[in-house]
Amino acid sequence: MRKLVIAWIALFVLLLVSACSSSGEQKATAETAAQNTVQEIDGVQTVTLSWGKLNYNPETITVTAGKPVKIIADLTRLQGCFLSLVIPDLGIEHYFDENNPAVAFTPTEKGIYQFGCAMGMGKGTLIVE
């Protein structure tokens, strides 16, 4: 009987370790995917801004200086103040809605720019290389 209990405990621990390691791999894959969401479409660096883990997703957007950028809102996921996008150092203040689901601009200077919602609750980083 004791050997059976030990075998069940060993099996439980093995399953627990396996589940933890696979969820870590899934989390790393999801984070990598969120950081690599900029696609070039007809010469425009395009990214969809959505809702993530209590914040914008992606939280980091990396683009190239001198090339047009278009940020499209995921209107099915963004709500409340997250429908606003402010990039103070670039002079951008935009409210997303069905009539204005995207904001377009061309960053000319390399740098790291903070973005967020109008209330400062949502935050992110725009990296211009």
CSV table of N, CA and C in Angstrom, one decimal:
chain,number,residue,atom,x,y,z
A,1,MET,N,0.8,-1.2,0.0
A,1,MET,CA,0.0,0.0,0.0
A,1,MET,C,0.9,1.3,0.0
A,2,ARG,N,1.9,1.2,0.8
A,2,ARG,CA,2.8,2.4,0.9
A,2,ARG,C,3.5,2.7,-0.5
A,3,LYS,N,3.9,1.7,-1.2
A,3,LYS,CA,4.5,1.8,-2.5
A,3,LYS,C,3.5,2.5,-3.5
A,4,LEU,N,2.2,2.1,-3.4
A,4,LEU,CA,1.2,2.6,-4.3
A,4,LEU,C,1.0,4.1,-4.0
A,5,VAL,N,1.0,4.5,-2.7
A,5,VAL,CA,0.9,5.9,-2.4
A,5,VAL,C,2.1,6.7,-2.9
A,6,ILE,N,3.3,6.2,-2.7
A,6,ILE,CA,4.5,6.9,-3.2
A,6,ILE,C,4.5,7.0,-4.7
A,7,ALA,N,4.0,6.0,-5.4
A,7,ALA,CA,3.9,6.0,-6.9
A,7,ALA,C,2.9,7.1,-7.3
A,8,TRP,N,1.7,7.2,-6.6
A,8,TRP,CA,0.8,8.2,-7.0
A,8,TRP,C,1.3,9.6,-6.7
A,9,ILE,N,2.0,9.8,-5.6
A,9,ILE,CA,2.7,11.1,-5.3
A,9,ILE,C,3.7,11.5,-6.4
A,10,ALA,N,4.5,10.5,-6.8
A,10,ALA,CA,5.5,10.7,-7.8
A,10,ALA,C,4.9,11.1,-9.1
A,11,LEU,N,3.8,10.4,-9.5
A,11,LEU,CA,3.1,10.7,-10.7
A,11,LEU,C,2.5,12.2,-10.6
A,12,PHE,N,1.9,12.5,-9.5
A,12,PHE,CA,1.3,13.8,-9.3
A,12,PHE,C,2.4,14.9,-9.5
A,13,VAL,N,3.5,14.7,-8.8
A,13,VAL,CA,4.6,15.7,-8.9
A,13,VAL,C,5.1,15.8,-10.4
A,14,LEU,N,5.2,14.7,-11.0
A,14,LEU,CA,5.7,14.7,-12.4
A,14,LEU,C,4.7,15.5,-13.3
A,15,LEU,N,3.4,15.3,-13.1
A,15,LEU,CA,2.4,16.0,-13.9
A,15,LEU,C,2.4,17.5,-13.6
A,16,LEU,N,2.6,17.8,-12.3
A,16,LEU,CA,2.6,19.2,-11.9
A,16,LEU,C,3.8,19.9,-12.5
A,17,VAL,N,5.0,19.3,-12.5
A,17,VAL,CA,6.2,19.9,-13.1
A,17,VAL,C,6.0,20.1,-14.6
A,18,SER,N,5.4,19.1,-15.2
A,18,SER,CA,5.2,19.1,-16.7
A,18,SER,C,4.3,20.3,-17.0
A,19,ALA,N,3.2,20.4,-16.3
A,19,ALA,CA,2.2,21.5,-16.5
A,19,ALA,C,2.8,22.9,-16.3
A,20,CYS,N,3.6,23.0,-15.3
A,20,CYS,CA,4.3,24.3,-15.0
A,20,CYS,C,5.2,24.7,-16.1
A,21,SER,N,6.0,23.7,-16.6
A,21,SER,CA,7.0,24.1,-17.6
A,21,SER,C,6.3,24.4,-19.0
A,22,SER,N,5.3,23.7,-19.3
A,22,SER,CA,4.6,24.0,-20.6
A,22,SER,C,3.9,25.3,-20.5
A,23,SER,N,3.3,25.7,-19.4
A,23,SER,CA,2.6,27.0,-19.3
A,23,SER,C,3.7,28.1,-19.4
A,24,GLY,N,4.9,27.9,-18.9
A,24,GLY,CA,5.9,28.9,-19.0
A,24,GLY,C,6.3,29.1,-20.5
A,25,GLU,N,6.4,27.9,-21.2
A,25,GLU,CA,6.7,28.0,-22.6
A,25,GLU,C,5.6,28.7,-23.4
A,26,GLN,N,4.4,28.5,-23.0
A,26,GLN,CA,3.2,29.2,-23.7
A,26,GLN,C,3.3,30.7,-23.4
A,27,LYS,N,3.6,31.0,-22.2
A,27,LYS,CA,3.7,32.4,-21.8
A,27,LYS,C,4.8,33.1,-22.6
A,28,ALA,N,6.0,32.5,-22.7
A,28,ALA,CA,7.1,33.0,-23.4
A,28,ALA,C,6.7,33.2,-24.9
A,29,THR,N,6.1,32.2,-25.4
A,29,THR,CA,5.6,32.3,-26.8
A,29,THR,C,4.6,33.5,-27.0
A,30,ALA,N,3.7,33.6,-26.1
A,30,ALA,CA,2.7,34.7,-26.2
A,30,ALA,C,3.4,36.1,-26.1
A,31,GLU,N,4.4,36.2,-25.1
A,31,GLU,CA,5.1,37.5,-25.0
A,31,GLU,C,5.9,37.8,-26.2
A,32,THR,N,6.5,36.8,-26.8
A,32,THR,CA,7.3,37.0,-28.0
A,32,THR,C,6.4,37.5,-29.2
A,33,ALA,N,5.2,36.8,-29.3
A,33,ALA,CA,4.3,37.2,-30.3
A,33,ALA,C,3.8,38.6,-30.1
A,34,ALA,N,3.5,39.0,-28.9
A,34,ALA,CA,3.0,40.3,-28.6
A,34,ALA,C,4.1,41.4,-29.0
A,35,GLN,N,5.3,41.1,-28.8
A,35,GLN,CA,6.4,42.0,-29.1
A,35,GLN,C,6.7,42.1,-30.6
A,36,ASN,N,6.3,41.2,-31.4
A,36,ASN,CA,6.6,41.1,-32.8
A,36,ASN,C,5.3,41.3,-33.7
A,37,THR,N,4.5,42.3,-33.4
A,37,THR,CA,3.2,42.4,-34.0
A,37,THR,C,3.2,43.4,-35.2
A,38,VAL,N,4.3,44.2,-35.4
A,38,VAL,CA,4.4,45.2,-36.4
A,38,VAL,C,4.6,44.5,-37.8
A,39,GLN,N,3.7,44.8,-38.7
A,39,GLN,CA,3.8,44.2,-40.1
A,39,GLN,C,3.9,45.3,-41.1
A,40,GLU,N,4.7,45.2,-42.1
A,40,GLU,CA,4.7,46.2,-43.1
A,40,GLU,C,3.7,45.8,-44.2
A,41,ILE,N,2.8,46.8,-44.4
A,41,ILE,CA,1.7,46.6,-45.3
A,41,ILE,C,1.7,47.8,-46.3
A,42,ASP,N,2.0,47.5,-47.5
A,42,ASP,CA,2.1,48.6,-48.5
A,42,ASP,C,3.0,49.7,-48.1
A,43,GLY,N,4.2,49.4,-47.5
A,43,GLY,CA,5.1,50.4,-47.1
A,43,GLY,C,4.8,51.1,-45.8
A,44,VAL,N,3.7,50.6,-45.1
A,44,VAL,CA,3.3,51.2,-43.8
A,44,VAL,C,3.5,50.2,-42.7
A,45,GLN,N,4.2,50.6,-41.6
A,45,GLN,CA,4.4,49.8,-40.5
A,45,GLN,C,3.1,49.8,-39.7
A,46,THR,N,2.4,48.6,-39.7
A,46,THR,CA,1.1,48.5,-39.1
A,46,THR,C,1.1,47.6,-37.9
A,47,VAL,N,0.4,48.1,-36.9
A,47,VAL,CA,0.2,47.3,-35.7
A,47,VAL,C,-1.2,47.4,-35.2
A,48,THR,N,-1.8,46.3,-34.6
A,48,THR,CA,-3.1,46.4,-34.0
A,48,THR,C,-2.9,46.5,-32.5
A,49,LEU,N,-3.5,47.5,-31.9
A,49,LEU,CA,-3.4,47.8,-30.5
A,49,LEU,C,-4.6,47.2,-29.8
A,50,SER,N,-4.4,46.3,-28.9
A,50,SER,CA,-5.5,45.6,-28.3
A,50,SER,C,-5.4,45.7,-26.7
A,51,TRP,N,-6.2,44.9,-26.1
A,51,TRP,CA,-6.2,44.8,-24.6
A,51,TRP,C,-5.4,43.5,-24.2
A,52,GLY,N,-4.5,43.7,-23.3
A,52,GLY,CA,-3.7,42.6,-22.8
A,52,GLY,C,-4.0,42.3,-21.4
A,53,LYS,N,-3.0,42.1,-20.6
A,53,LYS,CA,-3.1,41.7,-19.2
A,53,LYS,C,-3.1,43.0,-18.4
A,54,LEU,N,-4.3,43.6,-18.3
A,54,LEU,CA,-4.6,44.9,-17.6
A,54,LEU,C,-3.9,46.0,-18.2
A,55,ASN,N,-3.5,45.9,-19.5
A,55,ASN,CA,-2.8,47.0,-20.2
A,55,ASN,C,-3.0,46.8,-21.7
A,56,TYR,N,-2.4,47.7,-22.4
A,56,TYR,CA,-2.4,47.6,-23.9
A,56,TYR,C,-1.6,46.4,-24.3
A,57,ASN,N,-2.0,45.8,-25.4
A,57,ASN,CA,-1.2,44.7,-26.0
A,57,ASN,C,-1.0,45.0,-27.5
A,58,PRO,N,0.1,45.1,-27.9
A,58,PRO,CA,1.4,44.9,-27.2
A,58,PRO,C,1.8,46.2,-26.4
A,59,GLU,N,2.5,45.9,-25.4
A,59,GLU,CA,3.0,47.0,-24.5
A,59,GLU,C,4.2,47.7,-25.1
A,60,THR,N,4.9,47.0,-26.0
A,60,THR,CA,6.1,47.5,-26.7
A,60,THR,C,5.9,47.4,-28.2
A,61,ILE,N,6.1,48.5,-28.9
A,61,ILE,CA,5.9,48.5,-30.3
A,61,ILE,C,7.3,49.1,-30.9
A,62,THR,N,7.9,48.3,-31.7
A,62,THR,CA,9.2,48.7,-32.3
A,62,THR,C,9.0,49.0,-33.8
A,63,VAL,N,9.4,50.2,-34.2
A,63,VAL,CA,9.2,50.6,-35.6
A,63,VAL,C,10.5,51.3,-36.1
A,64,THR,N,10.6,51.6,-37.4
A,64,THR,CA,11.8,52.2,-38.0
A,64,THR,C,11.5,53.7,-38.3
A,65,ALA,N,12.4,54.5,-37.9
A,65,ALA,CA,12.3,56.0,-38.2
A,65,ALA,C,12.2,56.2,-39.7
A,66,GLY,N,11.4,57.3,-40.0
A,66,GLY,CA,11.3,57.7,-41.4
A,66,GLY,C,10.3,56.9,-42.2
A,67,LYS,N,9.7,55.9,-41.6
A,67,LYS,CA,8.7,55.1,-42.4
A,67,LYS,C,7.3,55.3,-41.7
A,68,PRO,N,6.3,55.4,-42.5
A,68,PRO,CA,4.9,55.6,-41.9
A,68,PRO,C,4.5,54.5,-40.9
A,69,VAL,N,3.8,54.9,-39.9
A,69,VAL,CA,3.3,54.0,-38.9
A,69,VAL,C,1.8,54.1,-38.8
A,70,LYS,N,1.1,53.0,-38.7
A,70,LYS,CA,-0.4,53.0,-38.5
A,70,LYS,C,-0.7,52.1,-37.4
A,71,ILE,N,-1.3,52.7,-36.4
A,71,ILE,CA,-1.8,51.9,-35.2
A,71,ILE,C,-3.3,51.8,-35.3
A,72,ILE,N,-3.7,50.6,-35.4
A,72,ILE,CA,-5.2,50.3,-35.6
A,72,ILE,C,-5.7,49.7,-34.2
A,73,ALA,N,-6.8,50.3,-33.8
A,73,ALA,CA,-7.4,49.8,-32.5
A,73,ALA,C,-8.2,48.6,-32.7
A,74,ASP,N,-8.1,47.7,-31.8
A,74,ASP,CA,-9.0,46.5,-31.8
A,74,ASP,C,-10.2,46.9,-31.0
A,75,LEU,N,-11.2,47.4,-31.7
A,75,LEU,CA,-12.4,48.0,-31.1
A,75,LEU,C,-13.3,47.0,-30.4
A,76,THR,N,-13.0,45.7,-30.7
A,76,THR,CA,-13.8,44.6,-30.0
A,76,THR,C,-13.2,44.4,-28.6
A,77,ARG,N,-12.0,44.8,-28.3
A,77,ARG,CA,-11.3,44.6,-27.0
A,77,ARG,C,-11.0,45.9,-26.2
A,78,LEU,N,-10.7,47.0,-26.8
A,78,LEU,CA,-10.4,48.2,-26.1
A,78,LEU,C,-11.7,48.8,-25.6
A,79,GLN,N,-11.6,49.3,-24.4
A,79,GLN,CA,-12.8,50.0,-23.8
A,79,GLN,C,-12.4,51.2,-22.9
A,80,GLY,N,-13.3,52.0,-22.6
A,80,GLY,CA,-13.1,53.1,-21.7
A,80,GLY,C,-11.9,54.0,-22.2
A,81,CYS,N,-11.1,54.4,-21.2
A,81,CYS,CA,-10.0,55.3,-21.5
A,81,CYS,C,-9.0,54.7,-22.4
A,82,PHE,N,-9.0,53.3,-22.5
A,82,PHE,CA,-8.0,52.7,-23.4
A,82,PHE,C,-8.3,52.9,-24.9
A,83,LEU,N,-9.5,53.5,-25.2
A,83,LEU,CA,-9.8,53.9,-26.5
A,83,LEU,C,-9.1,55.2,-26.9
A,84,SER,N,-8.4,55.8,-26.0
A,84,SER,CA,-7.6,57.0,-26.3
A,84,SER,C,-6.1,56.6,-26.3
A,85,LEU,N,-5.4,57.3,-27.2
A,85,LEU,CA,-3.9,57.0,-27.3
A,85,LEU,C,-3.2,58.3,-27.3
A,86,VAL,N,-2.3,58.5,-26.4
A,86,VAL,CA,-1.5,59.7,-26.3
A,86,VAL,C,0.0,59.3,-26.3
A,87,ILE,N,0.7,60.0,-27.2
A,87,ILE,CA,2.1,59.8,-27.3
A,87,ILE,C,2.7,61.3,-27.2
A,88,PRO,N,2.9,61.7,-25.9
A,88,PRO,CA,3.2,63.2,-25.7
A,88,PRO,C,4.4,63.7,-26.5
A,89,ASP,N,5.5,62.9,-26.5
A,89,ASP,CA,6.7,63.5,-27.1
A,89,ASP,C,6.6,63.5,-28.7
A,90,LEU,N,5.5,62.9,-29.2
A,90,LEU,CA,5.3,63.0,-30.7
A,90,LEU,C,4.1,63.9,-31.0
A,91,GLY,N,3.5,64.5,-29.9
A,91,GLY,CA,2.3,65.3,-30.1
A,91,GLY,C,1.1,64.6,-30.6
A,92,ILE,N,1.0,63.3,-30.3
A,92,ILE,CA,-0.2,62.6,-30.8
A,92,ILE,C,-1.2,62.4,-29.6
A,93,GLU,N,-2.4,62.8,-29.9
A,93,GLU,CA,-3.6,62.5,-29.1
A,93,GLU,C,-4.7,62.1,-30.0
A,94,HIS,N,-5.1,60.8,-29.8
A,94,HIS,CA,-6.1,60.3,-30.7
A,94,HIS,C,-7.1,59.5,-29.9
A,95,TYR,N,-8.4,59.6,-30.3
A,95,TYR,CA,-9.5,58.8,-29.7
A,95,TYR,C,-10.0,57.8,-30.8
A,96,PHE,N,-9.9,56.5,-30.5
A,96,PHE,CA,-10.3,55.5,-31.4
A,96,PHE,C,-11.9,55.3,-31.3
A,97,ASP,N,-12.5,55.2,-32.5
A,97,ASP,CA,-13.9,54.8,-32.5
A,97,ASP,C,-14.2,54.3,-33.9
A,98,GLU,N,-15.4,53.9,-34.2
A,98,GLU,CA,-15.7,53.3,-35.5
A,98,GLU,C,-15.4,54.2,-36.6
A,99,ASN,N,-15.5,55.5,-36.4
A,99,ASN,CA,-15.2,56.5,-37.5
A,99,ASN,C,-13.7,56.7,-37.6
A,100,ASN,N,-13.0,56.5,-36.6
A,100,ASN,CA,-11.5,56.8,-36.5
A,100,ASN,C,-10.8,55.6,-35.8
A,101,PRO,N,-10.8,54.4,-36.5
A,101,PRO,CA,-10.2,53.2,-35.8
A,101,PRO,C,-8.7,53.2,-35.9
A,102,ALA,N,-8.0,54.2,-36.5
A,102,ALA,CA,-6.6,54.1,-36.6
A,102,ALA,C,-6.0,55.5,-36.5
A,103,VAL,N,-4.7,55.5,-36.1
A,103,VAL,CA,-3.9,56.8,-36.1
A,103,VAL,C,-2.7,56.5,-37.0
A,104,ALA,N,-2.3,57.5,-37.8
A,104,ALA,CA,-1.1,57.3,-38.7
A,104,ALA,C,-0.2,58.5,-38.4
A,105,PHE,N,1.1,58.2,-38.5
A,105,PHE,CA,2.1,59.2,-38.3
A,105,PHE,C,3.4,58.6,-38.8
A,106,THR,N,4.4,59.5,-39.0
A,106,THR,CA,5.7,59.1,-39.4
A,106,THR,C,6.7,59.6,-38.4
A,107,PRO,N,7.3,58.7,-37.6
A,107,PRO,CA,8.3,59.1,-36.6
A,107,PRO,C,9.6,59.5,-37.3
A,108,THR,N,10.2,60.6,-37.1
A,108,THR,CA,11.4,61.1,-37.8
A,108,THR,C,12.7,60.9,-37.0
A,109,GLU,N,12.5,60.9,-35.7
A,109,GLU,CA,13.7,60.7,-34.8
A,109,GLU,C,13.7,59.4,-34.1
A,110,LYS,N,14.9,58.8,-34.0
A,110,LYS,CA,15.0,57.6,-33.2
A,110,LYS,C,14.9,57.9,-31.8
A,111,GLY,N,14.4,57.0,-31.0
A,111,GLY,CA,14.2,57.2,-29.6
A,111,GLY,C,13.2,56.2,-29.0
A,112,ILE,N,13.0,56.4,-27.7
A,112,ILE,CA,12.1,55.6,-26.9
A,112,ILE,C,11.0,56.6,-26.4
A,113,TYR,N,9.7,56.3,-26.8
A,113,TYR,CA,8.6,57.2,-26.5
A,113,TYR,C,7.6,56.4,-25.7
A,114,GLN,N,7.1,57.1,-24.7
A,114,GLN,CA,6.1,56.4,-23.9
A,114,GLN,C,4.7,56.8,-24.5
A,115,PHE,N,3.8,55.8,-24.4
A,115,PHE,CA,2.4,56.1,-24.8
A,115,PHE,C,1.5,55.6,-23.8
A,116,GLY,N,0.3,56.0,-23.8
A,116,GLY,CA,-0.7,55.6,-22.8
A,116,GLY,C,-2.1,56.1,-23.2
A,117,CYS,N,-3.0,55.8,-22.3
A,117,CYS,CA,-4.4,56.4,-22.4
A,117,CYS,C,-4.4,57.8,-21.9
A,118,ALA,N,-5.5,58.5,-22.1
A,118,ALA,CA,-5.6,59.9,-21.6
A,118,ALA,C,-5.6,60.0,-20.1
A,119,MET,N,-6.0,58.9,-19.4
A,119,MET,CA,-6.0,59.0,-17.9
A,119,MET,C,-4.7,58.4,-17.3
A,120,GLY,N,-3.8,57.9,-18.1
A,120,GLY,CA,-2.6,57.4,-17.6
A,120,GLY,C,-2.6,56.0,-17.0
A,121,MET,N,-3.8,55.3,-17.2
A,121,MET,CA,-3.9,54.0,-16.7
A,121,MET,C,-3.2,53.0,-17.6
A,122,GLY,N,-3.4,53.1,-18.9
A,122,GLY,CA,-2.7,52.2,-19.8
A,122,GLY,C,-1.4,52.8,-20.2
A,123,LYS,N,-0.4,51.9,-20.3
A,123,LYS,CA,0.9,52.5,-20.7
A,123,LYS,C,1.6,51.5,-21.6
A,124,GLY,N,2.6,52.1,-22.4
A,124,GLY,CA,3.3,51.3,-23.3
A,124,GLY,C,4.6,52.1,-23.8
A,125,THR,N,5.4,51.4,-24.6
A,125,THR,CA,6.6,52.0,-25.1
A,125,THR,C,6.7,51.9,-26.6
A,126,LEU,N,6.9,53.0,-27.3
A,126,LEU,CA,7.2,53.0,-28.7
A,126,LEU,C,8.7,53.1,-28.9
A,127,ILE,N,9.3,52.2,-29.5
A,127,ILE,CA,10.7,52.2,-29.8
A,127,ILE,C,10.9,52.5,-31.3
A,128,VAL,N,11.6,53.7,-31.6
A,128,VAL,CA,11.8,54.0,-32.9
A,128,VAL,C,13.3,53.8,-33.2
A,129,GLU,N,13.6,52.9,-34.1
A,129,GLU,CA,15.0,52.6,-34.4
A,129,GLU,C,15.5,53.2,-35.7
